[in-house]
Amino acid sequence: MDGAGTVGGAGSVGRDERDTVARGARLYEAARALSANHERAVEAVRAALEPLRDAAVRRELDAIPVSRLQDVTEGRLRLGSVGGSGLRTVGEVLDAGPYRLRQIPGVGQRTVDRMLAAARRLAEAAQETVAVHLDVDRPEPRTTALVAALHVLVEAGPEVRRAVDRAAGLERRLGPLLAEAGPATGRLRMLVAGREGRARALSAVAGVRSLTEEAEREGVPELLAQASVDLLRGPATEAAAWVDFALRSAEYYGLLAEVSGRQPPRAAAEGFLPDEIAERVRAQRLDDTHRRVSLRGYQAFGARFALAQRKVILGDEMGLGKTVQAIAVLAHLAAEGRNRFLVVCPASVLVNWTREIEARSALRVTVLHGPDRHEAFADWRERGGVAVTTFDALRGFPAPGDGGSDGDDGGDGSGEVGLLVVDEAHSVKNPLAKRSQAVARWVERCERALFMTGTPMENRVAEFRNLVGMLDPGIADALGGRDAPAGSVAFREAVAPVYLRRNQEDVLAELPSLQQTDEWEELSASDEEAYQEAVLAGNFMAMRRAAYARPEKSAKLGRLREIVQEAAENGHKTVVFSHFRDVLGVVEGALAPRDGGREALRPDTAAPVFGPLTGSVPAERRQRIVDGFAAVEGPAVLLAQIQAAGVGLNLQAASVVIICEPQVKPTVEHQAVARAHRMGQVRPVRVYRLLAAGGVDERMVRMLERKTRLFDAYARRSAVAEATPDAVDVSDTELARRIVEEEQARLGAAGGSLTTAE
């Protein structure tokens, strides 16, 4: 009776069970298909990488003299007669093989075996350490194949990683359940399964239903389907892949390091932290639900460090992505339910922060700056999200808990600030300054704080101690009054709970040698006034350099000084390009004031200024200026008119490039940057293009990107394009006319006729 009832019952609910299993099976197959598609894409990268890595290993071995084999065997090899055989390098020894080596007079089997074993050890070491670099200006079939394969994964975006992780979890959980639920797909199968088999099948069906419904609620089927579509699009054209690589090469190299398994040494990526702290940081989970960018391994560790330690200084060297790490922390805390965050930064990077958060996360951004900042502050308190403000504006806002102004949350904590981020934190190192006191008050009232600075603060212990004191007074007191030497093991261990710094040379073995950043600045009131006067006059050239017309209040000039200062403190040389001679004069006055003018850079890091190189400087004198710039030990600054220095000079001594304004011809920028980014450059080159939001710069950038980016970036690699840049650029006069007319309309100015004279 029980059996008949069970079978009958099974028949009455069989359709529901079959539908449930069918839905689960479709989800399972979608997960398996995505995993297979992703593995094929990854395997395509590995296949394209292998010959390039083999060639790099071969070049390495061909550069190692045979004598190094003695070092590997601790002097046990006798190589006297090998040198006379014509074998000069380790690569040639491996090519010779055992037979030819045995033909060398005086070389026996034992020596041959030791020699080859030592050569193979060097080959294995080279295999582990060589880095593959992709030269965008000299593409060849093998590098093009790798860029095209990487393009598929990069174009698919970070969503694919999330989808692949979900697919792996579904495969792992659904596979066994679907196998167990098999009898429930037919009445006869249920009948022969027996009592225990039927019970297991029905239990498995319930598990499949639960997993499937959960996945459908979270939109997983659509996520898997979209990821598969993105991966199956196949590689783009070779030209498009190279153009995309040039625009976001860091993403390509990050993915390449991940696929190849070539991550930096763990100790370096973790800032050489003590084991106890490093273990705690590694155990910290990192939620990427609200993040739209993939992280390199060391960046993920930096975000985990900030989360695990709560109040810290992230002191990574410039160019390592401190902003991305901060956004990862914000996104994680938002996923945990925190809904209000505050970023404090110099006015010069306010626009950058806003754009970065919007581009790299799903978080809402509110700018607390300008005349409406108090209304914006009230809106942020009510609606939440990430507020971005300046050091000066912060002083006008009530800190959490001041008079109950920030605690209207019914006591549940939902109104608290989840994270306070302080960018360019070395700006608040003076405890007597009002901005420092305002930041200190906010840090005290917030549960978490993240200070960011690319300046190696440990070189000035007194200043460093002041920053640490805001975050952890106990550690600051432990530092005492002594002047600890930079790099001291004891000093680094003492500050390890609150301080993490990584250097480029330690963690970026495969980073491209060129990184480009658009620095968007918000014009000061004085800048805006000068700009409006130029628009009213219809003077295109005056519009382009209006941001430098009044140096005392110039937002661009302030940011330029900050970049030069940070580069100098890190020992880097900087070249500053502008189209305009008078702009270079303004920059020179700001960096190297004469006649008792105000000091531009701190005395301990002041960088000598060379130039300016202009079209009127004879070629011989130009080279003497460049040679003098290169000969300086440590930081230096070279000022150069972009047309004059863009061709024919070798500026590879510089690893930081600043372009004061966008150029009408993108090829001019490419050629100028190529003076520093060229063969023989031993450091990654960081390029900063200073741009003003909302005016001529923004319109120029948009027009040139929309009209010429693909064609120009592709064509400039041909000999014809290099020789005749005018062939691929937009007409100067036409672009100027359109921009002037549009700006006059935007500002309501009945302007004069177009003027393009300098």
mmCIF file of N, CA, C and O in Angstrom, residues 437-497:
data_model
loop_
_atom_site.group_PDB
_atom_site.id
_atom_site.type_symbol
_atom_site.label_atom_id
_atom_site.label_comp_id
_atom_site.label_asym_id
_atom_site.label_seq_id
_atom_site.Cartn_x
_atom_site.Cartn_y
_atom_site.Cartn_z
ATOM 1 N N GLN A 437 43.630 69.802 12.359
ATOM 2 C CA GLN A 437 42.773 69.651 13.527
ATOM 3 C C GLN A 437 41.381 69.182 13.128
ATOM 4 O O GLN A 437 40.763 68.366 13.823
ATOM 5 N N ALA A 438 40.871 69.684 11.996
ATOM 6 C CA ALA A 438 39.556 69.239 11.524
ATOM 7 C C ALA A 438 39.588 67.760 11.151
ATOM 8 O O ALA A 438 38.684 66.996 11.512
ATOM 9 N N VAL A 439 40.637 67.345 10.423
ATOM 10 C CA VAL A 439 40.759 65.934 10.051
ATOM 11 C C VAL A 439 40.878 65.066 11.300
ATOM 12 O O VAL A 439 40.246 64.009 11.407
ATOM 13 N N ALA A 440 41.690 65.503 12.268
ATOM 14 C CA ALA A 440 41.876 64.723 13.495
ATOM 15 C C ALA A 440 40.555 64.528 14.229
ATOM 16 O O ALA A 440 40.282 63.441 14.773
ATOM 17 N N ARG A 441 39.719 65.567 14.249
ATOM 18 C CA ARG A 441 38.420 65.448 14.924
ATOM 19 C C ARG A 441 37.538 64.412 14.221
ATOM 20 O O ARG A 441 36.884 63.595 14.869
ATOM 21 N N TRP A 442 37.525 64.418 12.895
ATOM 22 C CA TRP A 442 36.730 63.430 12.157
ATOM 23 C C TRP A 442 37.281 62.015 12.343
ATOM 24 O O TRP A 442 36.519 61.063 12.491
ATOM 25 N N VAL A 443 38.606 61.882 12.317
ATOM 26 C CA VAL A 443 39.202 60.553 12.500
ATOM 27 C C VAL A 443 38.810 59.978 13.855
ATOM 28 O O VAL A 443 38.468 58.793 13.979
ATOM 29 N N GLU A 444 38.826 60.827 14.874
ATOM 30 C CA GLU A 444 38.488 60.373 16.223
ATOM 31 C C GLU A 444 37.045 59.883 16.299
ATOM 32 O O GLU A 444 36.741 58.921 17.016
ATOM 33 N N ARG A 445 36.157 60.502 15.522
ATOM 34 C CA ARG A 445 34.734 60.162 15.599
ATOM 35 C C ARG A 445 34.330 59.044 14.641
ATOM 36 O O ARG A 445 33.182 58.590 14.684
ATOM 37 N N CYS A 446 35.212 58.648 13.737
ATOM 38 C CA CYS A 446 34.885 57.594 12.761
ATOM 39 C C CYS A 446 35.529 56.273 13.171
ATOM 40 O O CYS A 446 36.659 56.246 13.681
ATOM 41 N N GLU A 447 34.830 55.188 12.906
ATOM 42 C CA GLU A 447 35.342 53.867 13.266
ATOM 43 C C GLU A 447 36.494 53.441 12.367
ATOM 44 O O GLU A 447 37.395 52.721 12.793
ATOM 45 N N ARG A 448 36.464 53.890 11.111
ATOM 46 C CA ARG A 448 37.499 53.514 10.151
ATOM 47 C C ARG A 448 38.030 54.768 9.460
ATOM 48 O O ARG A 448 37.266 55.685 9.157
ATOM 49 N N ALA A 449 39.323 54.760 9.190
ATOM 50 C CA ALA A 449 39.939 55.870 8.464
ATOM 51 C C ALA A 449 41.054 55.327 7.590
ATOM 52 O O ALA A 449 41.797 54.430 7.995
ATOM 53 N N LEU A 450 41.157 55.872 6.387
ATOM 54 C CA LEU A 450 42.200 55.469 5.439
ATOM 55 C C LEU A 450 42.924 56.723 4.968
ATOM 56 O O LEU A 450 42.362 57.543 4.240
ATOM 57 N N PHE A 451 44.177 56.892 5.413
ATOM 58 C CA PHE A 451 45.028 57.973 4.940
ATOM 59 C C PHE A 451 45.795 57.466 3.720
ATOM 60 O O PHE A 451 46.289 56.340 3.719
ATOM 61 N N MET A 452 45.933 58.307 2.692
ATOM 62 C CA MET A 452 46.643 57.922 1.480
ATOM 63 C C MET A 452 47.707 58.965 1.150
ATOM 64 O O MET A 452 47.441 60.160 1.156
ATOM 65 N N THR A 453 48.920 58.491 0.876
ATOM 66 C CA THR A 453 49.996 59.382 0.454
ATOM 67 C C THR A 453 51.043 58.588 -0.302
ATOM 68 O O THR A 453 51.403 57.487 0.099
ATOM 69 N N GLY A 454 51.504 59.152 -1.413
ATOM 70 C CA GLY A 454 52.597 58.514 -2.149
ATOM 71 C C GLY A 454 53.949 58.995 -1.685
ATOM 72 O O GLY A 454 54.981 58.523 -2.149
ATOM 73 N N THR A 455 53.951 59.955 -0.769
ATOM 74 C CA THR A 455 55.197 60.478 -0.227
ATOM 75 C C THR A 455 55.766 59.493 0.786
ATOM 76 O O THR A 455 55.038 59.025 1.657
ATOM 77 N N PRO A 456 57.042 59.157 0.695
ATOM 78 C CA PRO A 456 57.632 58.218 1.660
ATOM 79 C C PRO A 456 57.790 58.885 3.024
ATOM 80 O O PRO A 456 58.856 59.366 3.392
ATOM 81 N N MET A 457 56.699 58.897 3.794
ATOM 82 C CA MET A 457 56.668 59.654 5.042
ATOM 83 C C MET A 457 57.663 59.150 6.076
ATOM 84 O O MET A 457 58.064 59.882 6.968
ATOM 85 N N GLU A 458 58.076 57.885 5.966
ATOM 86 C CA GLU A 458 58.998 57.376 6.969
ATOM 87 C C GLU A 458 60.362 58.052 6.894
ATOM 88 O O GLU A 458 61.203 57.892 7.775
ATOM 89 N N ASN A 459 60.592 58.831 5.822
ATOM 90 C CA ASN A 459 61.848 59.573 5.735
ATOM 91 C C ASN A 459 61.865 60.794 6.660
ATOM 92 O O ASN A 459 62.912 61.385 6.890
ATOM 93 N N ARG A 460 60.702 61.220 7.141
ATOM 94 C CA ARG A 460 60.604 62.349 8.064
ATOM 95 C C ARG A 460 59.774 61.886 9.249
ATOM 96 O O ARG A 460 58.557 62.041 9.286
ATOM 97 N N VAL A 461 60.448 61.324 10.224
ATOM 98 C CA VAL A 461 59.769 60.607 11.303
ATOM 99 C C VAL A 461 58.865 61.511 12.121
ATOM 100 O O VAL A 461 57.780 61.110 12.526
ATOM 101 N N ALA A 462 59.286 62.752 12.368
ATOM 102 C CA ALA A 462 58.463 63.649 13.178
ATOM 103 C C ALA A 462 57.112 63.896 12.516
ATOM 104 O O ALA A 462 56.058 63.842 13.165
ATOM 105 N N GLU A 463 57.125 64.159 11.199
ATOM 106 C CA GLU A 463 55.879 64.368 10.480
ATOM 107 C C GLU A 463 55.058 63.084 10.436
ATOM 108 O O GLU A 463 53.832 63.103 10.601
ATOM 109 N N PHE A 464 55.748 61.986 10.197
ATOM 110 C CA PHE A 464 55.067 60.695 10.123
ATOM 111 C C PHE A 464 54.388 60.373 11.452
ATOM 112 O O PHE A 464 53.273 59.871 11.494
ATOM 113 N N ARG A 465 55.075 60.674 12.546
ATOM 114 C CA ARG A 465 54.523 60.396 13.870
ATOM 115 C C ARG A 465 53.217 61.164 14.086
ATOM 116 O O ARG A 465 52.281 60.653 14.707
ATOM 117 N N ASN A 466 53.141 62.392 13.580
ATOM 118 C CA ASN A 466 51.923 63.180 13.731
ATOM 119 C C ASN A 466 50.736 62.520 13.038
ATOM 120 O O ASN A 466 49.621 62.507 13.566
ATOM 121 N N LEU A 467 50.960 61.982 11.835
ATOM 122 C CA LEU A 467 49.884 61.283 11.127
ATOM 123 C C LEU A 467 49.469 60.027 11.880
ATOM 124 O O LEU A 467 48.280 59.755 12.065
ATOM 125 N N VAL A 468 50.459 59.248 12.296
ATOM 126 C CA VAL A 468 50.154 58.019 13.028
ATOM 127 C C VAL A 468 49.390 58.335 14.307
ATOM 128 O O VAL A 468 48.479 57.598 14.707
ATOM 129 N N GLY A 469 49.733 59.468 14.938
ATOM 130 C CA GLY A 469 49.061 59.836 16.175
ATOM 131 C C GLY A 469 47.572 60.033 16.011
ATOM 132 O O GLY A 469 46.796 59.791 16.950
ATOM 133 N N MET A 470 47.125 60.484 14.825
ATOM 134 C CA MET A 470 45.686 60.620 14.589
ATOM 135 C C MET A 470 44.996 59.262 14.540
ATOM 136 O O MET A 470 43.836 59.129 14.924
ATOM 137 N N LEU A 471 45.724 58.254 14.060
ATOM 138 C CA LEU A 471 45.135 56.934 13.844
ATOM 139 C C LEU A 471 45.298 56.025 15.047
ATOM 140 O O LEU A 471 44.383 55.264 15.392
ATOM 141 N N ASP A 472 46.472 56.065 15.670
ATOM 142 C CA ASP A 472 46.761 55.201 16.810
ATOM 143 C C ASP A 472 47.774 55.892 17.715
ATOM 144 O O ASP A 472 48.985 55.759 17.515
ATOM 145 N N PRO A 473 47.296 56.654 18.710
ATOM 146 C CA PRO A 473 48.216 57.390 19.586
ATOM 147 C C PRO A 473 49.230 56.486 20.278
ATOM 148 O O PRO A 473 50.372 56.906 20.521
ATOM 149 N N GLY A 474 48.852 55.251 20.572
ATOM 150 C CA GLY A 474 49.773 54.341 21.248
ATOM 151 C C GLY A 474 51.002 54.052 20.417
ATOM 152 O O GLY A 474 52.136 54.064 20.922
ATOM 153 N N ILE A 475 50.811 53.790 19.122
ATOM 154 C CA ILE A 475 51.953 53.529 18.242
ATOM 155 C C ILE A 475 52.794 54.786 18.087
ATOM 156 O O ILE A 475 54.031 54.736 18.081
ATOM 157 N N ALA A 476 52.133 55.946 17.977
ATOM 158 C CA ALA A 476 52.882 57.200 17.848
ATOM 159 C C ALA A 476 53.750 57.434 19.077
ATOM 160 O O ALA A 476 54.914 57.839 18.959
ATOM 161 N N ASP A 477 53.209 57.161 20.254
ATOM 162 C CA ASP A 477 53.993 57.334 21.483
ATOM 163 C C ASP A 477 55.179 56.376 21.506
ATOM 164 O O ASP A 477 56.266 56.724 21.985
ATOM 165 N N ALA A 478 54.963 55.153 20.989
ATOM 166 C CA ALA A 478 56.038 54.155 20.995
ATOM 167 C C ALA A 478 57.199 54.582 20.101
ATOM 168 O O ALA A 478 58.346 54.184 20.324
ATOM 169 N N LEU A 479 56.905 55.407 19.079
ATOM 170 C CA LEU A 479 57.979 55.886 18.206
ATOM 171 C C LEU A 479 58.886 56.857 18.941
ATOM 172 O O LEU A 479 60.050 57.027 18.567
ATOM 173 N N GLY A 480 58.346 57.500 19.959
ATOM 174 C CA GLY A 480 59.163 58.382 20.781
ATOM 175 C C GLY A 480 59.682 59.570 20.004
ATOM 176 O O GLY A 480 59.160 59.954 18.970
ATOM 177 N N GLY A 481 60.753 60.152 20.498
ATOM 178 C CA GLY A 481 61.317 61.335 19.853
ATOM 179 C C GLY A 481 62.513 61.019 18.989
ATOM 180 O O GLY A 481 63.135 61.906 18.430
ATOM 181 N N ARG A 482 62.844 59.744 18.878
ATOM 182 C CA ARG A 482 64.054 59.392 18.134
ATOM 183 C C ARG A 482 63.834 59.535 16.635
ATOM 184 O O ARG A 482 62.720 59.433 16.141
ATOM 185 N N ASP A 483 64.893 59.769 15.925
ATOM 186 C CA ASP A 483 64.838 59.896 14.478
ATOM 187 C C ASP A 483 65.214 58.558 13.865
ATOM 188 O O ASP A 483 66.372 58.290 13.588
ATOM 189 N N ALA A 484 64.228 57.703 13.676
ATOM 190 C CA ALA A 484 64.515 56.368 13.145
ATOM 191 C C ALA A 484 64.987 56.475 11.705
ATOM 192 O O ALA A 484 64.441 57.245 10.934
ATOM 193 N N PRO A 485 65.980 55.708 11.325
ATOM 194 C CA PRO A 485 66.464 55.754 9.941
ATOM 195 C C PRO A 485 65.436 55.156 8.983
ATOM 196 O O PRO A 485 64.740 54.215 9.318
ATOM 197 N N ALA A 486 65.350 55.756 7.785
ATOM 198 C CA ALA A 486 64.429 55.233 6.781
ATOM 199 C C ALA A 486 64.790 53.789 6.459
ATOM 200 O O ALA A 486 65.953 53.454 6.271
ATOM 201 N N GLY A 487 63.784 52.938 6.390
ATOM 202 C CA GLY A 487 64.013 51.546 6.056
ATOM 203 C C GLY A 487 64.417 50.693 7.235
ATOM 204 O O GLY A 487 64.642 49.497 7.089
ATOM 205 N N SER A 488 64.543 51.294 8.404
ATOM 206 C CA SER A 488 64.909 50.521 9.589
ATOM 207 C C SER A 488 63.895 49.418 9.832
ATOM 208 O O SER A 488 62.689 49.655 9.829
ATOM 209 N N VAL A 489 64.396 48.184 10.061
ATOM 210 C CA VAL A 489 63.501 47.050 10.300
ATOM 211 C C VAL A 489 62.658 47.293 11.542
ATOM 212 O O VAL A 489 61.441 47.069 11.553
ATOM 213 N N ALA A 490 63.297 47.796 12.590
ATOM 214 C CA ALA A 490 62.565 48.038 13.835
ATOM 215 C C ALA A 490 61.482 49.088 13.637
ATOM 216 O O ALA A 490 60.366 48.962 14.148
ATOM 217 N N PHE A 491 61.805 50.134 12.879
ATOM 218 C CA PHE A 491 60.828 51.191 12.629
ATOM 219 C C PHE A 491 59.641 50.660 11.831
ATOM 220 O O PHE A 491 58.484 50.910 12.170
ATOM 221 N N ARG A 492 59.929 49.896 10.768
ATOM 222 C CA ARG A 492 58.843 49.361 9.946
ATOM 223 C C ARG A 492 57.965 48.413 10.745
ATOM 224 O O ARG A 492 56.743 48.385 10.576
ATOM 225 N N GLU A 493 58.563 47.620 11.616
ATOM 226 C CA GLU A 493 57.771 46.716 12.444
ATOM 227 C C GLU A 493 56.904 47.488 13.434
ATOM 228 O O GLU A 493 55.768 47.107 13.708
ATOM 229 N N ALA A 494 57.440 48.590 13.943
ATOM 230 C CA ALA A 494 56.686 49.377 14.916
ATOM 231 C C ALA A 494 55.436 49.996 14.301
ATOM 232 O O ALA A 494 54.382 50.068 14.945
ATOM 233 N N VAL A 495 55.549 50.444 13.047
ATOM 234 C CA VAL A 495 54.401 51.114 12.412
ATOM 235 C C VAL A 495 53.575 50.163 11.560
ATOM 236 O O VAL A 495 52.559 50.570 10.982
ATOM 237 N N ALA A 496 53.956 48.896 11.465
ATOM 238 C CA ALA A 496 53.271 47.927 10.595
ATOM 239 C C ALA A 496 51.767 47.848 10.837
ATOM 240 O O ALA A 496 51.002 47.686 9.879
ATOM 241 N N PRO A 497 51.268 47.954 12.079
ATOM 242 C CA PRO A 497 49.812 47.854 12.264
ATOM 243 C C PRO A 497 49.019 48.960 11.575
ATOM 244 O O PRO A 497 47.823 48.802 11.339
#
